[in-house]
Every structure is written in structure tokens, then in C-alpha cells.
PDB file of C-alpha atoms in Angstrom:
ATOM      1  CA  MET A   1     -39.942 -29.699  76.105  1.00 45.00           C
ATOM      2  CA  ASP A   2     -39.521 -27.656  72.979  1.00 45.00           C
ATOM      3  CA  PRO A   3     -39.175 -23.914  73.475  1.00 47.00           C
ATOM      4  CA  VAL A   4     -42.192 -21.829  72.544  1.00 44.00           C
ATOM      5  CA  PRO A   5     -41.467 -20.155  69.202  1.00 45.00           C
ATOM      6  CA  THR A   6     -41.441 -16.426  69.324  1.00 44.00           C
ATOM      7  CA  GLU A   7     -42.660 -14.221  66.522  1.00 40.00           C
ATOM      8  CA  ALA A   8     -39.848 -12.607  64.600  1.00 40.00           C
ATOM      9  CA  PRO A   9     -39.799  -8.838  64.780  1.00 41.00           C
ATOM     10  CA  GLU A  10     -41.222  -7.134  61.740  1.00 37.00           C
ATOM     11  CA  VAL A  11     -38.512  -5.927  59.419  1.00 36.00           C
ATOM     12  CA  PRO A  12     -39.373  -2.765  57.531  1.00 37.00           C
ATOM     13  CA  THR A  13     -39.416  -3.141  53.792  1.00 36.00           C
ATOM     14  CA  ARG A  14     -36.570  -1.693  51.778  1.00 39.00           C
ATOM     15  CA  THR A  15     -38.986   0.644  49.978  1.00 42.00           C
ATOM     16  CA  SER A  16     -40.608   2.156  53.072  1.00 52.00           C
ATOM     17  CA  ALA A  17     -37.946   4.825  53.664  1.00 59.00           C
ATOM     18  CA  PRO A  18     -37.710   5.970  50.024  1.00 61.00           C
ATOM     19  CA  ARG A  19     -41.488   6.130  49.795  1.00 60.00           C
ATOM     20  CA  ALA A  20     -41.656   8.190  52.966  1.00 66.00           C
ATOM     21  CA  ARG A  21     -39.047  10.576  51.562  1.00 72.00           C
ATOM     22  CA  ALA A  22     -41.049  10.817  48.334  1.00 67.00           C
ATOM     23  CA  ALA A  23     -44.154  11.696  50.369  1.00 72.00           C
ATOM     24  CA  ARG A  24     -42.263  14.430  52.199  1.00 83.00           C
ATOM     25  CA  ARG A  25     -40.884  15.766  48.917  1.00 88.00           C
ATOM     26  CA  VAL A  26     -44.318  16.007  47.332  1.00 89.00           C
ATOM     27  CA  GLU A  27     -45.652  17.732  50.459  1.00 92.00           C
ATOM     28  CA  ARG A  28     -42.849  20.310  50.262  1.00 93.00           C
ATOM     29  CA  LEU A  29     -43.572  20.710  46.556  1.00 94.00           C
ATOM     30  CA  CYS A  30     -47.249  21.348  47.281  1.00 95.00           C
ATOM     31  CA  HIS A  31     -46.472  23.810  50.057  1.00 96.00           C
ATOM     32  CA  ALA A  32     -43.975  25.745  47.924  1.00 96.00           C
ATOM     33  CA  THR A  33     -46.303  25.748  44.918  1.00 97.00           C
ATOM     34  CA  GLY A  34     -49.223  26.849  47.078  1.00 96.00           C
ATOM     35  CA  VAL A  35     -47.223  29.749  48.508  1.00 97.00           C
ATOM     36  CA  LEU A  36     -46.234  30.858  44.988  1.00 97.00           C
ATOM     37  CA  LEU A  37     -49.847  30.748  43.839  1.00 97.00           C
ATOM     38  CA  VAL A  38     -50.956  32.815  46.837  1.00 97.00           C
ATOM     39  CA  LEU A  39     -48.179  35.340  46.187  1.00 97.00           C
ATOM     40  CA  SER A  40     -49.240  35.500  42.535  1.00 96.00           C
ATOM     41  CA  GLY A  41     -52.777  36.316  43.629  1.00 95.00           C
ATOM     42  CA  LEU A  42     -51.598  39.011  46.026  1.00 96.00           C
ATOM     43  CA  ALA A  43     -49.326  40.494  43.359  1.00 96.00           C
ATOM     44  CA  HIS A  44     -52.324  40.898  41.077  1.00 94.00           C
ATOM     45  CA  LEU A  45     -54.110  42.695  43.883  1.00 93.00           C
ATOM     46  CA  VAL A  46     -51.329  45.285  43.640  1.00 94.00           C
ATOM     47  CA  VAL A  47     -51.769  45.344  39.849  1.00 93.00           C
ATOM     48  CA  PHE A  48     -55.471  46.028  40.358  1.00 93.00           C
ATOM     49  CA  ALA A  49     -54.688  48.869  42.773  1.00 91.00           C
ATOM     50  CA  VAL A  50     -52.384  50.460  40.198  1.00 92.00           C
ATOM     51  CA  ASP A  51     -54.237  49.669  36.971  1.00 89.00           C
ATOM     52  CA  GLY A  52     -57.802  49.925  38.246  1.00 83.00           C
ATOM     53  CA  GLY A  53     -60.640  48.624  36.141  1.00 80.00           C
ATOM     54  CA  PRO A  54     -63.736  46.687  37.167  1.00 82.00           C
ATOM     55  CA  TRP A  55     -63.509  44.173  40.001  1.00 84.00           C
ATOM     56  CA  ASP A  56     -66.365  42.051  38.679  1.00 81.00           C
ATOM     57  CA  GLY A  57     -66.979  40.568  35.267  1.00 78.00           C
ATOM     58  CA  PRO A  58     -65.374  37.905  33.074  1.00 79.00           C
ATOM     59  CA  VAL A  59     -62.295  40.100  32.458  1.00 84.00           C
ATOM     60  CA  SER A  60     -61.004  41.648  35.675  1.00 88.00           C
ATOM     61  CA  TRP A  61     -57.999  41.483  37.995  1.00 91.00           C
ATOM     62  CA  ARG A  62     -60.286  39.854  40.565  1.00 90.00           C
ATOM     63  CA  LYS A  63     -59.921  36.490  38.843  1.00 91.00           C
ATOM     64  CA  PRO A  64     -56.125  36.013  39.200  1.00 94.00           C
ATOM     65  CA  VAL A  65     -56.377  37.396  42.735  1.00 94.00           C
ATOM     66  CA  THR A  66     -59.137  35.129  43.979  1.00 92.00           C
ATOM     67  CA  PHE A  67     -58.073  32.049  42.031  1.00 93.00           C
ATOM     68  CA  GLY A  68     -54.414  32.415  43.004  1.00 95.00           C
ATOM     69  CA  VAL A  69     -55.151  32.801  46.713  1.00 94.00           C
ATOM     70  CA  SER A  70     -57.900  30.159  46.682  1.00 92.00           C
ATOM     71  CA  PHE A  71     -55.996  27.511  44.728  1.00 94.00           C
ATOM     72  CA  GLY A  72     -52.803  28.157  46.662  1.00 95.00           C
ATOM     73  CA  GLY A  73     -54.534  27.892  50.024  1.00 93.00           C
ATOM     74  CA  THR A  74     -56.448  24.794  48.982  1.00 93.00           C
ATOM     75  CA  LEU A  75     -53.292  23.075  47.706  1.00 95.00           C
ATOM     76  CA  ILE A  76     -51.482  23.719  50.994  1.00 95.00           C
ATOM     77  CA  ALA A  77     -54.525  22.565  52.968  1.00 94.00           C
ATOM     78  CA  VAL A  78     -55.014  19.351  50.994  1.00 94.00           C
ATOM     79  CA  ALA A  79     -51.325  18.453  51.252  1.00 95.00           C
ATOM     80  CA  TRP A  80     -51.551  18.844  55.033  1.00 94.00           C
ATOM     81  CA  VAL A  81     -54.966  17.304  55.650  1.00 95.00           C
ATOM     82  CA  THR A  82     -54.319  14.207  53.532  1.00 95.00           C
ATOM     83  CA  SER A  83     -51.419  13.332  55.846  1.00 93.00           C
ATOM     84  CA  TYR A  84     -54.126  12.211  58.291  1.00 94.00           C
ATOM     85  CA  LEU A  85     -55.769   9.909  55.748  1.00 94.00           C
ATOM     86  CA  ARG A  86     -55.071   6.191  55.531  1.00 90.00           C
ATOM     87  CA  VAL A  87     -53.963   6.256  51.909  1.00 88.00           C
ATOM     88  CA  GLY A  88     -51.014   4.377  50.439  1.00 88.00           C
ATOM     89  CA  LEU A  89     -47.886   6.520  50.215  1.00 88.00           C
ATOM     90  CA  ARG A  90     -47.431   5.880  46.512  1.00 89.00           C
ATOM     91  CA  LEU A  91     -51.058   6.719  45.688  1.00 91.00           C
ATOM     92  CA  ARG A  92     -51.068   9.854  47.849  1.00 93.00           C
ATOM     93  CA  THR A  93     -47.793  11.039  46.326  1.00 93.00           C
ATOM     94  CA  LEU A  94     -49.152  10.578  42.810  1.00 93.00           C
ATOM     95  CA  LEU A  95     -52.470  12.273  43.566  1.00 95.00           C
ATOM     96  CA  LEU A  96     -50.815  15.260  45.250  1.00 95.00           C
ATOM     97  CA  ALA A  97     -48.330  15.705  42.394  1.00 95.00           C
ATOM     98  CA  VAL A  98     -51.153  15.715  39.833  1.00 96.00           C
ATOM     99  CA  PHE A  99     -53.201  18.032  42.032  1.00 96.00           C
ATOM    100  CA  ALA A 100     -50.324  20.524  42.323  1.00 96.00           C
ATOM    101  CA  ALA A 101     -49.738  20.488  38.553  1.00 96.00           C
ATOM    102  CA  ASP A 102     -53.454  20.974  37.909  1.00 95.00           C
ATOM    103  CA  CYS A 103     -53.602  23.942  40.277  1.00 96.00           C
ATOM    104  CA  VAL A 104     -50.737  25.585  38.392  1.00 96.00           C
ATOM    105  CA  VAL A 105     -52.467  24.985  35.054  1.00 95.00           C
ATOM    106  CA  GLU A 106     -55.747  26.456  36.318  1.00 94.00           C
ATOM    107  CA  VAL A 107     -54.239  29.594  37.840  1.00 96.00           C
ATOM    108  CA  GLY A 108     -51.788  29.993  34.937  1.00 95.00           C
ATOM    109  CA  GLY A 109     -54.515  29.781  32.298  1.00 94.00           C
ATOM    110  CA  ILE A 110     -56.737  32.250  34.125  1.00 93.00           C
ATOM    111  CA  THR A 111     -53.872  34.694  34.658  1.00 94.00           C
ATOM    112  CA  LEU A 112     -52.745  34.434  31.035  1.00 94.00           C
ATOM    113  CA  GLN A 113     -56.182  35.267  29.685  1.00 92.00           C
ATOM    114  CA  VAL A 114     -56.686  38.229  31.993  1.00 92.00           C
ATOM    115  CA  TRP A 115     -53.377  39.714  30.843  1.00 93.00           C
ATOM    116  CA  ARG A 116     -54.536  39.165  27.260  1.00 90.00           C
ATOM    117  CA  GLY A 117     -57.735  41.036  28.074  1.00 89.00           C
ATOM    118  CA  VAL A 118     -60.117  38.156  27.294  1.00 88.00           C
ATOM    119  CA  PRO A 119     -62.308  35.897  29.464  1.00 85.00           C
ATOM    120  CA  SER A 120     -60.598  32.796  30.810  1.00 83.00           C
ATOM    121  CA  HIS A 121     -63.671  30.582  31.050  1.00 76.00           C
ATOM    122  CA  LEU A 122     -66.384  29.852  28.489  1.00 71.00           C
ATOM    123  CA  ASP A 123     -64.562  31.826  25.782  1.00 74.00           C
ATOM    124  CA  MET A 124     -64.823  30.174  22.353  1.00 77.00           C
ATOM    125  CA  GLU A 125     -64.085  33.240  20.218  1.00 79.00           C
ATOM    126  CA  THR A 126     -60.801  31.968  18.722  1.00 87.00           C
ATOM    127  CA  PRO A 127     -59.143  28.529  18.520  1.00 90.00           C
ATOM    128  CA  PHE A 128     -56.576  29.573  21.128  1.00 91.00           C
ATOM    129  CA  ASP A 129     -59.231  30.896  23.513  1.00 87.00           C
ATOM    130  CA  THR A 130     -61.238  27.718  23.007  1.00 86.00           C
ATOM    131  CA  ALA A 131     -58.173  25.611  23.797  1.00 91.00           C
ATOM    132  CA  VAL A 132     -57.520  27.549  27.012  1.00 90.00           C
ATOM    133  CA  SER A 133     -61.181  27.427  28.053  1.00 86.00           C
ATOM    134  CA  MET A 134     -61.475  23.683  27.450  1.00 87.00           C
ATOM    135  CA  THR A 135     -58.155  23.044  29.220  1.00 91.00           C
ATOM    136  CA  LEU A 136     -59.500  24.854  32.281  1.00 90.00           C
ATOM    137  CA  ALA A 137     -62.733  22.868  32.082  1.00 85.00           C
ATOM    138  CA  VAL A 138     -60.883  19.550  31.833  1.00 89.00           C
ATOM    139  CA  GLY A 139     -58.583  20.655  34.654  1.00 90.00           C
ATOM    140  CA  GLY A 140     -61.641  21.347  36.767  1.00 88.00           C
ATOM    141  CA  GLY A 141     -62.846  17.825  36.081  1.00 88.00           C
ATOM    142  CA  VAL A 142     -59.472  16.433  37.169  1.00 92.00           C
ATOM    143  CA  LEU A 143     -59.719  18.412  40.413  1.00 91.00           C
ATOM    144  CA  VAL A 144     -63.153  16.937  41.075  1.00 90.00           C
ATOM    145  CA  VAL A 145     -61.851  13.388  40.600  1.00 93.00           C
ATOM    146  CA  LEU A 146     -58.748  13.865  42.766  1.00 94.00           C
ATOM    147  CA  LEU A 147     -60.538  15.547  45.663  1.00 94.00           C
ATOM    148  CA  THR A 148     -63.383  13.025  45.523  1.00 93.00           C
ATOM    149  CA  VAL A 149     -60.842  10.199  45.877  1.00 94.00           C
ATOM    150  CA  PHE A 150     -59.423  11.881  48.993  1.00 95.00           C
ATOM    151  CA  ALA A 151     -62.925  12.498  50.351  1.00 94.00           C
ATOM    152  CA  LEU A 152     -63.906   8.850  49.903  1.00 94.00           C
ATOM    153  CA  ALA A 153     -60.669   7.771  51.603  1.00 94.00           C
ATOM    154  CA  SER A 154     -61.545   9.912  54.630  1.00 94.00           C
ATOM    155  CA  PHE A 155     -64.831   8.024  55.040  1.00 93.00           C
ATOM    156  CA  ARG A 156     -63.498   4.591  54.189  1.00 92.00           C
ATOM    157  CA  HIS A 157     -60.964   4.611  57.038  1.00 92.00           C
ATOM    158  CA  ARG A 158     -61.047   6.795  60.114  1.00 93.00           C
ATOM    159  CA  PRO A 159     -58.486   9.627  59.785  1.00 94.00           C
ATOM    160  CA  SER A 160     -55.685   9.744  62.325  1.00 92.00           C
ATOM    161  CA  GLY A 161     -54.527  12.761  64.323  1.00 90.00           C
ATOM    162  CA  PRO A 162     -55.427  14.448  67.614  1.00 90.00           C
ATOM    163  CA  ALA A 163     -58.858  14.184  69.193  1.00 87.00           C
ATOM    164  CA  GLY A 164     -61.522  15.625  66.928  1.00 91.00           C
ATOM    165  CA  MET A 165     -59.352  15.613  63.803  1.00 94.00           C
ATOM    166  CA  ASP A 166     -61.246  12.654  62.318  1.00 94.00           C
ATOM    167  CA  LEU A 167     -64.548  14.532  62.614  1.00 94.00           C
ATOM    168  CA  ALA A 168     -63.021  17.770  61.267  1.00 95.00           C
ATOM    169  CA  VAL A 169     -61.398  16.074  58.269  1.00 96.00           C
ATOM    170  CA  ARG A 170     -64.519  14.136  57.335  1.00 95.00           C
ATOM    171  CA  SER A 171     -66.733  17.209  57.735  1.00 95.00           C
ATOM    172  CA  GLY A 172     -64.310  19.325  55.723  1.00 95.00           C
ATOM    173  CA  PHE A 173     -64.238  16.842  52.856  1.00 95.00           C
ATOM    174  CA  ALA A 174     -68.027  16.374  52.952  1.00 94.00           C
ATOM    175  CA  ILE A 175     -68.539  20.128  52.595  1.00 94.00           C
ATOM    176  CA  LEU A 176     -65.820  20.229  49.936  1.00 92.00           C
ATOM    177  CA  LEU A 177     -67.936  17.843  47.847  1.00 92.00           C
ATOM    178  CA  VAL A 178     -70.602  20.571  47.769  1.00 93.00           C
ATOM    179  CA  ALA A 179     -68.000  22.974  46.363  1.00 90.00           C
ATOM    180  CA  LEU A 180     -67.019  20.427  43.718  1.00 88.00           C
ATOM    181  CA  ALA A 181     -70.648  19.844  42.730  1.00 89.00           C
ATOM    182  CA  SER A 182     -71.411  23.554  42.478  1.00 88.00           C
ATOM    183  CA  GLY A 183     -68.226  24.155  40.469  1.00 83.00           C
ATOM    184  CA  ALA A 184     -69.096  21.342  38.065  1.00 81.00           C
ATOM    185  CA  ALA A 185     -72.614  22.771  37.700  1.00 83.00           C
ATOM    186  CA  MET A 186     -71.227  26.205  36.827  1.00 82.00           C
ATOM    187  CA  ILE A 187     -68.911  24.779  34.175  1.00 77.00           C
ATOM    188  CA  ALA A 188     -71.561  22.503  32.680  1.00 77.00           C
ATOM    189  CA  ARG A 189     -74.236  25.192  32.445  1.00 77.00           C
ATOM    190  CA  GLY A 190     -71.799  27.741  31.067  1.00 76.00           C
ATOM    191  CA  VAL A 191     -70.505  25.374  28.392  1.00 73.00           C
ATOM    192  CA  VAL A 192     -74.050  24.485  27.301  1.00 75.00           C
ATOM    193  CA  LEU A 193     -75.039  28.149  27.010  1.00 75.00           C
ATOM    194  CA  THR A 194     -71.851  28.960  25.114  1.00 72.00           C
ATOM    195  CA  ARG A 195     -72.319  26.061  22.690  1.00 73.00           C
ATOM    196  CA  THR A 196     -75.880  27.166  21.976  1.00 74.00           C
ATOM    197  CA  GLY A 197     -74.831  30.728  21.157  1.00 71.00           C
ATOM    198  CA  HIS A 198     -75.673  32.438  24.463  1.00 69.00           C
ATOM    199  CA  GLN A 199     -72.194  33.711  25.305  1.00 68.00           C
ATOM    200  CA  GLU A 200     -73.208  36.656  27.482  1.00 69.00           C
ATOM    201  CA  ALA A 201     -75.737  34.556  29.382  1.00 69.00           C
ATOM    202  CA  ALA A 202     -73.005  31.972  30.024  1.00 70.00           C
ATOM    203  CA  TYR A 203     -70.846  34.566  31.785  1.00 69.00           C
ATOM    204  CA  HIS A 204     -73.720  35.613  34.057  1.00 71.00           C
ATOM    205  CA  SER A 205     -75.038  32.092  34.695  1.00 72.00           C
ATOM    206  CA  THR A 206     -72.313  31.292  37.233  1.00 75.00           C
ATOM    207  CA  ALA A 207     -73.059  34.219  39.568  1.00 77.00           C
ATOM    208  CA  PRO A 208     -75.711  32.549  41.785  1.00 81.00           C
ATOM    209  CA  LEU A 209     -73.472  29.567  42.560  1.00 84.00           C
ATOM    210  CA  LYS A 210     -70.282  31.499  43.307  1.00 84.00           C
ATOM    211  CA  PRO A 211     -71.051  32.184  47.022  1.00 86.00           C
ATOM    212  CA  LEU A 212     -71.937  28.519  47.594  1.00 89.00           C
ATOM    213  CA  HIS A 213     -68.790  27.401  45.801  1.00 87.00           C
ATOM    214  CA  GLY A 214     -66.559  29.844  47.666  1.00 87.00           C
ATOM    215  CA  VAL A 215     -67.935  29.138  51.145  1.00 89.00           C
ATOM    216  CA  SER A 216     -67.854  25.361  50.884  1.00 92.00           C
ATOM    217  CA  LEU A 217     -64.429  25.219  49.212  1.00 88.00           C
ATOM    218  CA  HIS A 218     -62.372  26.077  52.289  1.00 90.00           C
ATOM    219  CA  ALA A 219     -64.006  23.944  54.966  1.00 92.00           C
ATOM    220  CA  VAL A 220     -61.289  21.337  54.410  1.00 92.00           C
ATOM    221  CA  LEU A 221     -58.792  23.883  55.769  1.00 92.00           C
ATOM    222  CA  VAL A 222     -60.833  25.763  58.373  1.00 94.00           C
ATOM    223  CA  LEU A 223     -62.254  22.792  60.302  1.00 95.00           C
ATOM    224  CA  PRO A 224     -59.069  20.670  60.549  1.00 95.00           C
ATOM    225  CA  ALA A 225     -57.090  23.803  61.469  1.00 95.00           C
ATOM    226  CA  LEU A 226     -59.579  24.468  64.270  1.00 95.00           C
ATOM    227  CA  ALA A 227     -59.278  20.868  65.506  1.00 95.00           C
ATOM    228  CA  TRP A 228     -55.486  21.175  65.480  1.00 95.00           C
ATOM    229  CA  LEU A 229     -55.592  24.441  67.446  1.00 95.00           C
ATOM    230  CA  LEU A 230     -58.063  23.025  69.976  1.00 95.00           C
ATOM    231  CA  SER A 231     -55.823  19.989  70.539  1.00 93.00           C
ATOM    232  CA  ARG A 232     -53.128  22.368  71.788  1.00 93.00           C
ATOM    233  CA  THR A 233     -55.292  23.995  74.431  1.00 93.00           C
ATOM    234  CA  PRO A 234     -55.556  22.792  78.062  1.00 92.00           C
ATOM    235  CA  TRP A 235     -59.335  22.450  77.724  1.00 92.00           C
ATOM    236  CA  SER A 236     -61.061  19.154  78.337  1.00 91.00           C
ATOM    237  CA  GLU A 237     -61.859  16.902  75.397  1.00 89.00           C
ATOM    238  CA  PRO A 238     -65.660  17.242  75.864  1.00 91.00           C
ATOM    239  CA  LEU A 239     -65.331  21.046  75.687  1.00 94.00           C
ATOM    240  CA  ARG A 240     -63.146  20.857  72.600  1.00 93.00           C
ATOM    241  CA  ARG A 241     -65.675  18.524  70.983  1.00 92.00           C
ATOM    242  CA  ARG A 242     -68.532  20.936  71.723  1.00 94.00           C
ATOM    243  CA  ILE A 243     -66.618  23.829  70.180  1.00 95.00           C
ATOM    244  CA  LEU A 244     -65.840  21.741  67.115  1.00 95.00           C
ATOM    245  CA  TYR A 245     -69.477  20.634  66.778  1.00 95.00           C
ATOM    246  CA  ALA A 246     -70.577  24.271  67.024  1.00 96.00           C
ATOM    247  CA  ALA A 247     -68.074  25.293  64.335  1.00 95.00           C
ATOM    248  CA  ILE A 248     -69.209  22.502  62.019  1.00 95.00           C
ATOM    249  CA  GLY A 249     -72.848  23.423  62.626  1.00 95.00           C
ATOM    250  CA  SER A 250     -72.126  27.072  61.839  1.00 95.00           C
ATOM    251  CA  TYR A 251     -70.276  26.135  58.672  1.00 95.00           C
ATOM    252  CA  VAL A 252     -73.079  23.851  57.512  1.00 95.00           C
ATOM    253  CA  THR A 253     -75.588  26.629  58.214  1.00 95.00           C
ATOM    254  CA  ALA A 254     -73.569  29.033  56.058  1.00 94.00           C
ATOM    255  CA  VAL A 255     -73.405  26.474  53.242  1.00 94.00           C
ATOM    256  CA  VAL A 256     -77.137  25.804  53.421  1.00 94.00           C
ATOM    257  CA  GLY A 257     -77.837  29.543  53.393  1.00 94.00           C
ATOM    258  CA  ALA A 258     -75.647  30.008  50.318  1.00 91.00           C
ATOM    259  CA  GLY A 259     -77.376  27.035  48.702  1.00 90.00           C
ATOM    260  CA  VAL A 260     -80.833  28.463  49.335  1.00 92.00           C
ATOM    261  CA  TRP A 261     -79.773  31.823  47.909  1.00 90.00           C
ATOM    262  CA  ALA A 262     -78.342  30.076  44.837  1.00 84.00           C
ATOM    263  CA  ALA A 263     -81.569  28.122  44.319  1.00 85.00           C
ATOM    264  CA  LEU A 264     -83.672  31.264  44.555  1.00 85.00           C
ATOM    265  CA  ALA A 265     -81.402  33.293  42.263  1.00 79.00           C
ATOM    266  CA  TYR A 266     -80.597  30.570  39.726  1.00 70.00           C
TER     267      TYR A 266
END
């Protein structure tokens, strides 16, 4: 009687280890870049305390502060959260590298223009200002594409991780899509008003959507971080799920409230 053939053990491919190292390198790059962007934002908070000036408006120290902290935190969050997604290592490495570079361009362009004393967005006064403004607009479009790809990946395959992480990641990315849509709407409306000669109106047109954009932008960090913290408690899984559901419900309520306010004030 012939022996029953046994299945040969799977041999890892020769490229698996280098690809894994590349993924870790790009994660470290994103984390380091994110920290630098956050520190840049905080440094400009000190500049504001010393120099003074208005906090609001198209030319203020608020912009490098908020954009530096926001972009830096988002870059760190996306680099971490996407480790739970079922995305090819090569594709994830490429997307994260482009995302990190785009974040630097966005914060760098905004910071440059504030130091020059001119608006960073929707400014078409000179060829240089137009080039910076359009670069920031195109960079915003790139961010929308990259984050949408990650969001779709989170719904195409169930994210890995501790109990509740799949729900937190998917909810975070779903709410993030609201931030991307509101950001695209601000850019589009502002560009149209600027091109039609309504420069001052363009600067003020973004105000109603800013709370909606800001609130929904950071769900992709807050909700997965909560799921991670809950997974390290001794509480039962049903209790952790209820807490996570309550947090998601509260976040959605805040987003809806900001959306209603934006619709009424727009």
C-alpha cells in the first residue's frame, strides 16, 4: 500500500522578510515625521504667545499650530491603524510613504505662507502664491484618494486586532470620509469664489464646515485607541463592546450636530 502523501510545509517567499522590514521602516518614518509635525505646530504656539496677533483669519499663527498638530497626529494614527488592515505590504508601504510626503508638503506650504504674511489657501495674488495655493489643493486631493483607499480596504476585508478593533477601525474610517468630503467641499467652493473674483468671500466660505471637518477627522485615531485600551482591561467582552458602541454613537452624534450647524450656517 502506497504511503499517503503529506502536504509539504509552506516555505516563506524570499521577499517576505524584506517586505516586512520595508513596512516597519515606513511605519517608523511616519511616526518620526508625525512627531516632527506635531512639534512644529507646538513651536508655533510659542511663536504666537510671543508675537501675538489674531488667532483667527487667513493669516494667523493658528494655521501652522492646528495643521501641524492635526496632520502629525493623523499621520501617526493612520500608520498605526492601517497595520490592522488586510492590505498588501508593498501597496501599504507605498501609500504610507506618499501620505507622509504629502503631509509634509501641506504643513510646509501653510507654514511658509504664514511666515511670509500671506494666506496659504485660496491666494492667487502672485504667481508664487498661486503655485503654493494650487499645490496645497492638489495635495488635499491626494490625501482624499489615499485615505479613501485605506477606508475601502477596511470594509473590503475585516480588520484584524483585538476584540472590537474591527468595528472601531471601520467606524473611524467611515467618519473620516465625512472629514474628507467636507474638506473637499471647502477647497472646491473657495477655489470657485476666488476664480470668480470673490477673494474675501472665499476666505470666509470655509468657516461653517471647519467644525465638521475637525471633529470627523480624528475618529480614526480616537475609536481604535479606545478599542485598544479596552482590550487591555479585565472587563468582559460584552461590556467592552457596549462601551465601544456608546463611544461610536457619541462620536456620530457630534458629527451629525456639526453637520447640522454647517448646513444652517452655510
